[in-house]
Coordinates of C-alpha atoms and ligand atoms in Angstrom, one line a residue:
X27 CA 56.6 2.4 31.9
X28 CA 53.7 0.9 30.6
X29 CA 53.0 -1.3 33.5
X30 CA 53.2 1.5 35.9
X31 CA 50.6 3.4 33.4
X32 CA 48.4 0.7 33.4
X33 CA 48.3 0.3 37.1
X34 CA 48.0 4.1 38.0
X35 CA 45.1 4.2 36.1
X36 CA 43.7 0.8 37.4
X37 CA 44.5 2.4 41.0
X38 CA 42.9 6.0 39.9
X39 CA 39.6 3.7 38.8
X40 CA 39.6 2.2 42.0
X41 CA 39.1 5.0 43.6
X42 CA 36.6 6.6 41.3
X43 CA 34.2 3.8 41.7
X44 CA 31.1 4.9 44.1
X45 CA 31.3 1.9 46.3
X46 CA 35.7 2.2 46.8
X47 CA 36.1 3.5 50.2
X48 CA 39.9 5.6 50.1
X49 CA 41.3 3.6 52.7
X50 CA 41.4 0.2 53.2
X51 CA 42.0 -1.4 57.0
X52 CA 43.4 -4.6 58.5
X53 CA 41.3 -3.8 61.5
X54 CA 37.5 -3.4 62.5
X55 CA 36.9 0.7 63.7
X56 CA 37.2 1.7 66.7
X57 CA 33.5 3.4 67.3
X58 CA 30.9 3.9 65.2
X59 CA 28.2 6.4 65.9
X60 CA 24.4 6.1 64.8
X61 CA 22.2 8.6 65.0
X62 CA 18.2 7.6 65.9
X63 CA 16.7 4.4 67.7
X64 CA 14.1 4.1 65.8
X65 CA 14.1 0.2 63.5
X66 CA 16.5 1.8 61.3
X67 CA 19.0 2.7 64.1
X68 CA 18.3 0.2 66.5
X69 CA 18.3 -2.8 63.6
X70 CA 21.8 -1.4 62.5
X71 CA 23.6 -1.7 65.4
X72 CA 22.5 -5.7 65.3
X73 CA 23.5 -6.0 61.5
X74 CA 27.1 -3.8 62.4
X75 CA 27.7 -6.2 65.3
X76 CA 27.4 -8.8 63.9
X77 CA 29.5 -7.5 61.0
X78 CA 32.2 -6.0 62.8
X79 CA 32.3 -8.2 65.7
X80 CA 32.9 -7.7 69.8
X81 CA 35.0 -4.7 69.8
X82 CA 33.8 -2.2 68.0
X83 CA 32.2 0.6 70.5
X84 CA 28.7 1.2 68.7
X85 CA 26.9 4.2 70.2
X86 CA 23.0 4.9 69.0
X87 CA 22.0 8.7 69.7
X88 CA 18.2 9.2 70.7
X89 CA 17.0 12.6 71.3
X90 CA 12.8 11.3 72.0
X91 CA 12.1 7.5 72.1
X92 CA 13.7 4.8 71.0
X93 CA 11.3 3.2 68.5
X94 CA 10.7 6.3 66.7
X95 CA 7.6 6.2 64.6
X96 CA 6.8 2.9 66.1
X97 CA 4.8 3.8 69.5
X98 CA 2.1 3.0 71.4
X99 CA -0.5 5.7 72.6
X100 CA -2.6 5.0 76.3
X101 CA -6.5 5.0 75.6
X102 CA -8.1 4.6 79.1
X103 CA -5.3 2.0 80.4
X104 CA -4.7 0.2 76.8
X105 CA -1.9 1.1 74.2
X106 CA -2.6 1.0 70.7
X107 CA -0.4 1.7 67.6
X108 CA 0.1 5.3 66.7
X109 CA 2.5 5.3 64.6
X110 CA 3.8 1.8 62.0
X111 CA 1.3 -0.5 63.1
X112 CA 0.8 -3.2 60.2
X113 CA 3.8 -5.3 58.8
X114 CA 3.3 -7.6 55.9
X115 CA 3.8 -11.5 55.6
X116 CA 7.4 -11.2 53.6
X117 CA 8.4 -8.4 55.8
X118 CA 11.2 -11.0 56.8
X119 CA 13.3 -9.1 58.7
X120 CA 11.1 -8.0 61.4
X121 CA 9.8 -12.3 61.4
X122 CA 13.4 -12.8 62.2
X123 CA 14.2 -10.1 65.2
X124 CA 10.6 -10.8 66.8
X125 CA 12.0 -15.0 66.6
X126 CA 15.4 -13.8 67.9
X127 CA 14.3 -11.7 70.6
X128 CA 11.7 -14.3 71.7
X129 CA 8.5 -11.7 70.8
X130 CA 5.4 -12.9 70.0
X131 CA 3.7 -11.9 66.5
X132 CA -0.4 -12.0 65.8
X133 CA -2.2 -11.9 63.2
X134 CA -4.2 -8.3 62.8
X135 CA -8.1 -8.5 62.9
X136 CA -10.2 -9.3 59.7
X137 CA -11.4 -5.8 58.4
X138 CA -14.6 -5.1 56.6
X139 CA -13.9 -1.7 55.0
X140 CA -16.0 0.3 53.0
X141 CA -15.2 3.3 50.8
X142 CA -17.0 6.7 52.0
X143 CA -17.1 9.8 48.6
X144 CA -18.1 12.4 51.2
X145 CA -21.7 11.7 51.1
X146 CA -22.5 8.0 51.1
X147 CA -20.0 4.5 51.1
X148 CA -20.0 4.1 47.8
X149 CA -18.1 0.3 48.2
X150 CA -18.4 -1.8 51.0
X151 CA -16.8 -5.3 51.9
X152 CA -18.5 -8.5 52.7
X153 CA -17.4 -11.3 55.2
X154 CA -17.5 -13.9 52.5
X155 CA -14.4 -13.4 49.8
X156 CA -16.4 -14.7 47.0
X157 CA -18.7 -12.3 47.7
X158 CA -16.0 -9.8 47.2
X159 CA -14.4 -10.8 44.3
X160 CA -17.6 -11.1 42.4
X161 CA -18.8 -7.0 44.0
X162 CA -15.5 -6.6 42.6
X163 CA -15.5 -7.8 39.4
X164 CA -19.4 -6.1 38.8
X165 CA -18.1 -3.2 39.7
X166 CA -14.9 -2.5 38.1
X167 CA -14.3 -5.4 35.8
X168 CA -11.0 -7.0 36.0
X169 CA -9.4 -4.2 37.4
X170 CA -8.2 -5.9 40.1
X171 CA -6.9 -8.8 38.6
X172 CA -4.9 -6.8 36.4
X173 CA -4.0 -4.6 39.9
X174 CA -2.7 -8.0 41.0
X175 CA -0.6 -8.7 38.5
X176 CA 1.1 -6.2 38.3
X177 CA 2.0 -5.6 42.3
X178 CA 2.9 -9.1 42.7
X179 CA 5.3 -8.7 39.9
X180 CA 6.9 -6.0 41.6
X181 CA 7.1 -7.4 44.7
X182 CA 8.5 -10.8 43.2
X183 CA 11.4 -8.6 41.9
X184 CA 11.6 -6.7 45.2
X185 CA 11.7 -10.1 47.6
X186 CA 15.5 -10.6 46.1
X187 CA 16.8 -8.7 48.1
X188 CA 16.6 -10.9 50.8
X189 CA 18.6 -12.9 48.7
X190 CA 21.4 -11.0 47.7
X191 CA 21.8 -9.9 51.6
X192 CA 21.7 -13.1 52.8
X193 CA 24.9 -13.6 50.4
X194 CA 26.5 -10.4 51.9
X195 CA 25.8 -8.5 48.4
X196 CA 25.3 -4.6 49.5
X197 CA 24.6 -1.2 47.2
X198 CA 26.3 2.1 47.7
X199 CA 22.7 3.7 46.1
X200 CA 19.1 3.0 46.4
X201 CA 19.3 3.2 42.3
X202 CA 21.9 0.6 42.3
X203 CA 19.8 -1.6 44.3
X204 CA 16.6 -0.9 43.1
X205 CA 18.3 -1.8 39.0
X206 CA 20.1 -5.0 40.7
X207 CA 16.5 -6.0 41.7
X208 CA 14.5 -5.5 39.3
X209 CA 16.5 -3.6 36.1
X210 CA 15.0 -1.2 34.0
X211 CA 11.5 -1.4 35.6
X212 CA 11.9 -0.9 38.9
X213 CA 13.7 1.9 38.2
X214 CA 11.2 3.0 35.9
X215 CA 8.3 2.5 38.8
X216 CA 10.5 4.6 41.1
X217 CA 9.9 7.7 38.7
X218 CA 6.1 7.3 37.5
X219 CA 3.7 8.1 39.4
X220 CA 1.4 5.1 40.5
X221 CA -1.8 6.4 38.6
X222 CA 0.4 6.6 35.1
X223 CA 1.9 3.1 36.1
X224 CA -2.0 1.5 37.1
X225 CA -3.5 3.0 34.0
X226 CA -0.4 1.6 31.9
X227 CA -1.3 -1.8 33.2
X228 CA -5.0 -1.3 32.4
X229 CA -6.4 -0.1 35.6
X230 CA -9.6 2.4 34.7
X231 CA -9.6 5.9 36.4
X232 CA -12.8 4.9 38.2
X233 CA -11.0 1.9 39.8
X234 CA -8.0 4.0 40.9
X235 CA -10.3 6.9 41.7
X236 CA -12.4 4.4 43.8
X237 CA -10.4 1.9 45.1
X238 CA -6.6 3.0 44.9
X239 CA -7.0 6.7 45.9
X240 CA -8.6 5.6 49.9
X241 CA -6.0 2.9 49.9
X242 CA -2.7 5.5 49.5
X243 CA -5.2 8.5 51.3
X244 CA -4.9 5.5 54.6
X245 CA -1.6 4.9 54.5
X246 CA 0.3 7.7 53.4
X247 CA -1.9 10.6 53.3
X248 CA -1.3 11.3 49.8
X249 CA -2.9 11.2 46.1
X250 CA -1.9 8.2 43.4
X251 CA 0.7 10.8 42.4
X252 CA 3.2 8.8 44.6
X253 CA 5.5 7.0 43.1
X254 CA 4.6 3.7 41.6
X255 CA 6.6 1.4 43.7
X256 CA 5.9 2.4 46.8
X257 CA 2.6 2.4 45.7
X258 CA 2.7 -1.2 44.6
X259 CA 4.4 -2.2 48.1
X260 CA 0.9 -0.4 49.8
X261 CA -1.3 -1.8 47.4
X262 CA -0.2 -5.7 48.1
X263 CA -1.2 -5.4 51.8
X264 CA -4.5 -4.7 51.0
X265 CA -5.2 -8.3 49.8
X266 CA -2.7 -10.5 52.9
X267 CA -3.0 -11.1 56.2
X268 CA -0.9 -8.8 57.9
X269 CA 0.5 -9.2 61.1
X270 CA 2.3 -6.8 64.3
X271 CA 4.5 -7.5 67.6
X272 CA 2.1 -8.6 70.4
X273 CA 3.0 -5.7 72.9
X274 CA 3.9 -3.1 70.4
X275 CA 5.9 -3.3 67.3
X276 CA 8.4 -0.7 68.7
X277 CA 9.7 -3.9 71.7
X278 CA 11.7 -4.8 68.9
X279 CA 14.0 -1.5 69.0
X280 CA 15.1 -2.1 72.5
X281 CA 15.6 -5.6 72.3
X282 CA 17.5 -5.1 69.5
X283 CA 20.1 -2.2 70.9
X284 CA 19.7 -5.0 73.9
X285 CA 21.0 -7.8 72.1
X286 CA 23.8 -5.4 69.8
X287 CA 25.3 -4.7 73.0
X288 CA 25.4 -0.6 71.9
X289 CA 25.3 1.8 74.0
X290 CA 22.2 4.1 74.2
X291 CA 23.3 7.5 74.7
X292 CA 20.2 10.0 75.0
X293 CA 20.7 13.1 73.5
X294 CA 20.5 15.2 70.2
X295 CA 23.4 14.9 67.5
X296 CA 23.7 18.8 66.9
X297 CA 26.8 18.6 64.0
X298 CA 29.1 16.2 62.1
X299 CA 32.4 17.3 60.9
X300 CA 35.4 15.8 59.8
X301 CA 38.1 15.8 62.4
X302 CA 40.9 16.7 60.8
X303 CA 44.8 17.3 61.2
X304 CA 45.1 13.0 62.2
X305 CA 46.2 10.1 60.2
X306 CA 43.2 8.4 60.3
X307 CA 39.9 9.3 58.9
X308 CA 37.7 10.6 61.9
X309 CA 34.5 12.6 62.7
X310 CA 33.8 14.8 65.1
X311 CA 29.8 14.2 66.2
X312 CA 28.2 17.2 68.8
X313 CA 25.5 16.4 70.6
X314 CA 23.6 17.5 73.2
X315 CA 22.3 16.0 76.8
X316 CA 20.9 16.7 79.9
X317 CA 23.8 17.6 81.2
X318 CA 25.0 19.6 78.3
X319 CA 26.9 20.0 75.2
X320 CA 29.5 17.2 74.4
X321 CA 32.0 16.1 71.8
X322 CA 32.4 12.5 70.6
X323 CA 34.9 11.2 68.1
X324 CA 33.9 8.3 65.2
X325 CA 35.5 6.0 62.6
X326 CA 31.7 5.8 60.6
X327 CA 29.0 7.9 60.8
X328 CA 25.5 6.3 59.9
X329 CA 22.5 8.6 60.4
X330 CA 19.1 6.4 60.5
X331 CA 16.8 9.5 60.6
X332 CA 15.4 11.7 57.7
X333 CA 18.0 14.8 57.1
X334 CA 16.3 17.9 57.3
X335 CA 15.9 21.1 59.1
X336 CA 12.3 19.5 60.6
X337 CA 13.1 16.1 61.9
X338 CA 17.0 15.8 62.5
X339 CA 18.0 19.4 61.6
X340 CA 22.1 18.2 62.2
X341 CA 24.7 20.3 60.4
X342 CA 27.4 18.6 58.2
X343 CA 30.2 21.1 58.7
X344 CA 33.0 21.7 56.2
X345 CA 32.0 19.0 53.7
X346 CA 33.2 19.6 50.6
X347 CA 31.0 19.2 48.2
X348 CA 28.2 19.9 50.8
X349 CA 25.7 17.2 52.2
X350 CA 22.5 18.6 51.1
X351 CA 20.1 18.6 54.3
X352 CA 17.0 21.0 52.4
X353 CA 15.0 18.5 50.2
X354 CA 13.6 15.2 51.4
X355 CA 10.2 17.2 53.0
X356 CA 7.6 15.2 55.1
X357 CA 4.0 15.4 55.8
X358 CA 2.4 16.1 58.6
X359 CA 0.0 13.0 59.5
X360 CA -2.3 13.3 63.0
X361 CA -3.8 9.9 64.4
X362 CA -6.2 10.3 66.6
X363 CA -8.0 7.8 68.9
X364 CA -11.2 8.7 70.2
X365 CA -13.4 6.0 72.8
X366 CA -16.7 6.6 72.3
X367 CA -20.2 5.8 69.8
X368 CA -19.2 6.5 65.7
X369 CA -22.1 8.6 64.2
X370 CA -23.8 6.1 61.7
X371 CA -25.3 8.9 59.8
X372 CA -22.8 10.6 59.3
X373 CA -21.7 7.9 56.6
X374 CA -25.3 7.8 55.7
X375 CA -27.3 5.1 57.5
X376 CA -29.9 5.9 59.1
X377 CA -29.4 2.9 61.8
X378 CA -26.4 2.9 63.9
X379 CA -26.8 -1.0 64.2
X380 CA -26.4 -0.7 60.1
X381 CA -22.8 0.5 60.4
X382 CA -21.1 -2.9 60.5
X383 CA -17.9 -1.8 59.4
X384 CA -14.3 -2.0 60.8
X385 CA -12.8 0.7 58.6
X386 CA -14.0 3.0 56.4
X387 CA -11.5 4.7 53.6
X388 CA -12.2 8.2 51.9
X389 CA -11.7 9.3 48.4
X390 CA -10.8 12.6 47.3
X391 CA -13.1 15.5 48.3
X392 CA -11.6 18.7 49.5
X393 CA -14.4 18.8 52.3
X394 CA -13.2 15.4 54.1
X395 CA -11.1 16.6 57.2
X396 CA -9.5 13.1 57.7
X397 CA -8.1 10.0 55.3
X398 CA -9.8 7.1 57.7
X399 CA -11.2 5.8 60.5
X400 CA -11.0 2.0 61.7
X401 CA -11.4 0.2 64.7
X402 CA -8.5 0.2 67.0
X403 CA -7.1 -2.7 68.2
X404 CA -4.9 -3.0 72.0
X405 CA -2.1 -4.3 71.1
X406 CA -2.5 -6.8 74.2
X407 CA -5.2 -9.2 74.0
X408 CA -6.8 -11.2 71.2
X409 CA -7.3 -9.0 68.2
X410 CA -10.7 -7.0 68.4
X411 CA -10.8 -6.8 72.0
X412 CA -13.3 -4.4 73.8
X413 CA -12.6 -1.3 76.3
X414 CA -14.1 -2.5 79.9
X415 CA -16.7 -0.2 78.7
X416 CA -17.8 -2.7 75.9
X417 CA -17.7 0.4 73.3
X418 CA -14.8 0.9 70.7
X419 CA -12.0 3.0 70.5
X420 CA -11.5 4.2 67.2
X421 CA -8.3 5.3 65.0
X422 CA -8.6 8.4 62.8
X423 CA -5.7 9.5 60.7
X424 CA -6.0 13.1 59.2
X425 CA -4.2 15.9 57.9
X426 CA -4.6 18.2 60.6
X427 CA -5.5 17.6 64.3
X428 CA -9.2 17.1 64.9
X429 CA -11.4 20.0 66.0
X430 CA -14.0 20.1 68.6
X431 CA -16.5 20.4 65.8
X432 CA -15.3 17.5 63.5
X433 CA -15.5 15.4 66.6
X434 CA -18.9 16.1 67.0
X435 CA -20.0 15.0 63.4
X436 CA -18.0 11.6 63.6
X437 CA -19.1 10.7 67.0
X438 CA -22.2 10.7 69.0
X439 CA -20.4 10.9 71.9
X440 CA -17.3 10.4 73.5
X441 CA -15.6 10.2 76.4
X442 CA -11.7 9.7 75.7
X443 CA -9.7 11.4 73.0
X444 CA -5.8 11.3 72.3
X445 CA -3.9 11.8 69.4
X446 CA -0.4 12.0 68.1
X447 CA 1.0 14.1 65.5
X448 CA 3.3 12.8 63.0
X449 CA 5.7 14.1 60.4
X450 CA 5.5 10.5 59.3
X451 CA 5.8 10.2 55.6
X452 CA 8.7 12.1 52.5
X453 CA 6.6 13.4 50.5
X454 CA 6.1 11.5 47.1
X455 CA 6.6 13.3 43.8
X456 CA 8.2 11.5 41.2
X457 CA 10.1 11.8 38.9
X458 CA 13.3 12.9 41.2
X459 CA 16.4 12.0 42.3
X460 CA 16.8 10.0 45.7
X461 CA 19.6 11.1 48.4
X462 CA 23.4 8.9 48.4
X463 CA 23.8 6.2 50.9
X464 CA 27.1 7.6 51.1
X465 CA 27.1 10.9 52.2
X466 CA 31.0 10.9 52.9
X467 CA 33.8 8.3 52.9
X468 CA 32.4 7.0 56.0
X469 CA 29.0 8.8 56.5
X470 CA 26.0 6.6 56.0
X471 CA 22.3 7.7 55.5
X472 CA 19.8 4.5 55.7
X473 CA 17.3 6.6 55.4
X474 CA 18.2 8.0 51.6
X475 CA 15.4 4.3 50.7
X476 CA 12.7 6.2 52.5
X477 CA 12.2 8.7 49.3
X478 CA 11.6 5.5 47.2
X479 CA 10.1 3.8 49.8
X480 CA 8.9 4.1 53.4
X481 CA 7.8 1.7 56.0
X482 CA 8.9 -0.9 58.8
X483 CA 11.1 -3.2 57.1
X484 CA 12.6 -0.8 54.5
X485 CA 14.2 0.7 57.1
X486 CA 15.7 -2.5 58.4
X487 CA 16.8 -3.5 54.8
X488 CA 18.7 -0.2 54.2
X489 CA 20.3 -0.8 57.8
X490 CA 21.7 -4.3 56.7
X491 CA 22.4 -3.1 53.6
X492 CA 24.4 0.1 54.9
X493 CA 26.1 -2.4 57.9
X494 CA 26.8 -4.7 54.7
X495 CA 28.2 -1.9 52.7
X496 CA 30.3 0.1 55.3
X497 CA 32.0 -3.2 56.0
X498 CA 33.0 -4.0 52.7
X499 CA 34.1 -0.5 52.3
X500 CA 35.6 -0.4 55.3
X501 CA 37.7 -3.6 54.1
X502 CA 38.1 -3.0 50.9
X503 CA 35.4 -6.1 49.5
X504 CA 34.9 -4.5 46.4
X505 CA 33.3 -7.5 45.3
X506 CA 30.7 -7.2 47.5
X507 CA 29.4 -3.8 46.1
X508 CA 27.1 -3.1 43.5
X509 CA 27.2 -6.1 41.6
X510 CA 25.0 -5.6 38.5
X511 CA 24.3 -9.2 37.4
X512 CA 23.1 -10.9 40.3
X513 CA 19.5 -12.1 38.8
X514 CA 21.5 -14.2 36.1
X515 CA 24.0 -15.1 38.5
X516 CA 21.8 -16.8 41.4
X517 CA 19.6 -18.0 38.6
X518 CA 22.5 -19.9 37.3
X519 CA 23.3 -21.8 40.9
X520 CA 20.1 -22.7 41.3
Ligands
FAD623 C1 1.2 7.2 61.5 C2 2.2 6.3 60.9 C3 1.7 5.0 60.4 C4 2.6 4.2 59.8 N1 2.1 2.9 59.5 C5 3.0 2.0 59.1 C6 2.6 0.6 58.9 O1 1.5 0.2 59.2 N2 3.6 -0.3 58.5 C7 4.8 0.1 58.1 O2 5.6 -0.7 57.7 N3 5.2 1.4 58.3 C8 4.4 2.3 58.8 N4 4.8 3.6 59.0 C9 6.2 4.0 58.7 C10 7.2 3.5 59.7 O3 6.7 3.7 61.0 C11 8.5 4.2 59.4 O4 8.9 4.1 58.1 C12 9.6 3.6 60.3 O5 9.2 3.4 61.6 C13 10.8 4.5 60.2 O6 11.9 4.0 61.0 P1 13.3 4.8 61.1 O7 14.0 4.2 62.1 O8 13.8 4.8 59.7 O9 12.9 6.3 61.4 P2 12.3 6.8 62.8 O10 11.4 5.9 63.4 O11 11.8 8.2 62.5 O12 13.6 6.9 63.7 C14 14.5 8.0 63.7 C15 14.8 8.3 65.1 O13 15.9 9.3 65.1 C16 15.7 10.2 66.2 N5 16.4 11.4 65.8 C17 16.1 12.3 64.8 N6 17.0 13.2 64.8 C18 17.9 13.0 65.8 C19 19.1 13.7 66.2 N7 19.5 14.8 65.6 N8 19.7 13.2 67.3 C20 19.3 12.1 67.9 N9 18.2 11.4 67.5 C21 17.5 11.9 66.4 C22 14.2 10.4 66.3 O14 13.8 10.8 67.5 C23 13.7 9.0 65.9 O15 13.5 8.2 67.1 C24 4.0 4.5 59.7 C25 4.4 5.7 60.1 C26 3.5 6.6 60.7 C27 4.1 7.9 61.3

């Protein structure tokens, strides 16, 4: 009587536990389905093959390109980056698919930026890095030393997840992984914003105003008022040498769905529902092609694009309790490339030849129409590579798109213009609550990291991690999931 007590309720706990799936198999699934080709989709098909093994029928759904917001836009006969153009040295993932799918990786050009208040630059970069540090230093103290510190700590803490994956270790929510990596302070970073967390480690509101404002404004088109770890993941790049797929960083998507042997079907996942009345757990995915409306049935679901009405807009039918699909909104980002001569006094020299710089950053001023404007580089050739024309294309990221007008105060004159629009980035504001991983028993969202985090090689960390965790649910590896302890434990084999 006892024992039977004791192991209903050990069974009941079982199933209570986040990361227990309800049913365990002796068999890899049959199909899985993933929705979106972009690195998250394409890099989980890899990981789930080579989890799963030969037989599993993995189909990616792509309703635009495969690559997502990796592309390339044309400029006179060259492509340039439009969308995720910069990936940083410990971005190891992305090292690894570009080795394993024999694509070559360069480093990006050497930038001399300068930061521009709306009426003058205010800071400007010098080729020589002493030089720098000791602008720096004059400047704004020891700011940056203490700015420093403090991302490299983070990103210390953050690097172990290449550890634990490369032990098979998976987490069935971004706050069970972000606390395995780093404790209480990562998860404390994930819900302050990144001013609050600079100030706390003694950056001055001048320095952040100055130097950390045009630094998120460029790559996320937002305010310090993100959250401080993705903040402290941006704020590391801008002191390494960064580094992109020769060709475009979005070769690796195809090579990858390549190499995963999955089958590209091109069309738009309209629904997911349970498909019920079986034995087995199934969903019932409707999507749409060319050729119409069809029906497709899957053991595990793993969506690798943001859920919500603007972007993926899929409805989860009957789930009970519902999978919410109205937060997670993004912002609209417009990159522009325009081929012509930059209007030097526009940034206030009087000189064209005076404008030496590569990129020029904004800070906050509610009449600047655009977050920055660098050189743009082909992504063929060496870096820094000229148009036939000998003059420069440029790379402007704003808001909104670019009117005739703002044109004509940025450029002299110009003969080429294209641009892309984006919604490219969730839209920080912590403190809050980020989405499951699991959005069913066998419904995966990679893309749940993206409201801590966003970029290149998150994405393809959640995918391992989700390819990791749907096989150990899907086997019933318990010991696999969430495992609190892992800093003392690996510190302990070493
Ligand atoms: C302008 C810009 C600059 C950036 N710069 C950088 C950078 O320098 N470095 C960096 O690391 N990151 C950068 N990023 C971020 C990075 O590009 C993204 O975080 C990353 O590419 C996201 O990949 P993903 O696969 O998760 O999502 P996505 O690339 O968005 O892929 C999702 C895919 O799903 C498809 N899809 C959506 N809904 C459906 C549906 N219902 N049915 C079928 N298919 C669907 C979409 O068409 C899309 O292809 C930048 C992003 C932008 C927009």
């Amino acid at each position: 009587m006892y024992l039977s007590a004791f192991v209903l309720s050990a069974l009941l706990l079982c199933a209570l536990r986040p990361g227990a799936a309800e049913e365990l198999h002796q068999q890899p699934p049959g199909r899985i389905a993933i929705v979106g080709g972009g690195i998250g989709g394409s890099s989980a098909a890899y990981f789930l093959r080579q989890k799963f093994g030969k037989d599993v029928q993995i189909d990616v759904f792509e309703k635009g390109q495969v690559g997502g917001r990796m592309a390339t836009i044309d400029m006179d006969g060259a492509e340039y980056e439009a969308g995720g153009s910069v990936l940083h040295p410990l971005n190891l993932h992305m090292k690894s698919f570009a080795k394993e799918l024999g694509l070559s990786v360069r480093p990006c050009r050497n930038s001399l930026a300068g930061i521009y208040n709306g009426n003058e630059i205010i800071f400007q970069q010098s080729d020589w890095l002493f030089i720098n540090i000791i602008k720096l230093l004059w400047y704004y103290g020891l700011n940056y030393m203490r700015m420093y510190m403090w991302g490299e700590d983070l990103l210390a803490k953050f690097a172990r997840i290449y550890q634990y994956q490369s032990y098979d270790y998976s987490f069935s929510s971004a706050e069970q992984l972000f606390h395995a990596l780093g404790g209480e302070d990562l998860s404390i970073k994930l819900n302050m914003t990144l001013d609050d967390s600079l100030q706390k480690a003694g950056c001055s509101k001048k320095y952040i105003d100055e130097i950390v404002t045009p630094a998120i404004r460029h790559d996320f088109s937002q305010l310090p008022r993100i959250n401080a770890f993705v903040g402290a993941l941006t704020l590391t790049a801008t002191y390494t040498k960064l580094w992109s797929i020769e060709g475009g960083n979005m070769l690796v998507c195809p090579g990858l769905l390549e190499a995963s042997e999955a089958q590209l079907i091109k069309g738009t996942v309209t629904s997911v529902q349970e498909n019920t009345g079986g034995i087995e757990k199934l969903y019932k995915l409707g999507y749409e092609t060319s050729t119409g409306p069809h029906l497709g049935i899957y053991n595990i679901v793993i969506i690798a694009a943001p859920i919500n009405k603007e972007i993926s807009n899929i409805n989860f039918v009957g789930f009970s309790p519902p999978i919410d699909t109205s937060s997670n909104s993004y912002i609209q980002t417009v990159t522009t490339f325009v081929h012509g001569q930059i209007n030097s006094s526009f940034f206030g020299f009087i000189e064209p030849c005076q404008l030496g710089l590569t990129d020029i950053l904004t800070t906050k001023n509610p009449k600047l129409f655009f977050d920055s404007i660098g050189l743009g580089d082909p992504v063929k050739g060496p870096p820094g590579t000229l148009q036939p024309t000998g003059q420069k294309v440029w790379k402007i990221t704003s808001p909104d798109p670019l009117t005739k007008d703002q044109l004509n105060l940025l450029f002299t004159s110009y003969h080429a213009v294209s641009a892309k629009k984006w919604l490219a980035f969730p839209q920080y504001n912590p403190p809050g609550k980020l989405p499951p991983i699991i959005l069913h028993d066998q419904i995966y969202y990679i893309n749940s990291i993206e409201l801590a985090a966003s970029g290149i090689e998150l994405s393809a960390l959640s995918a391992k991690n989700v390819a990791l965790l749907s096989y150990h649910r899907w086997f019933g590896i318990n010991g696999q999931i969430d495992q609190e302890d892992l800093v003392e434990r690996f510190k302990s084999e070493l």
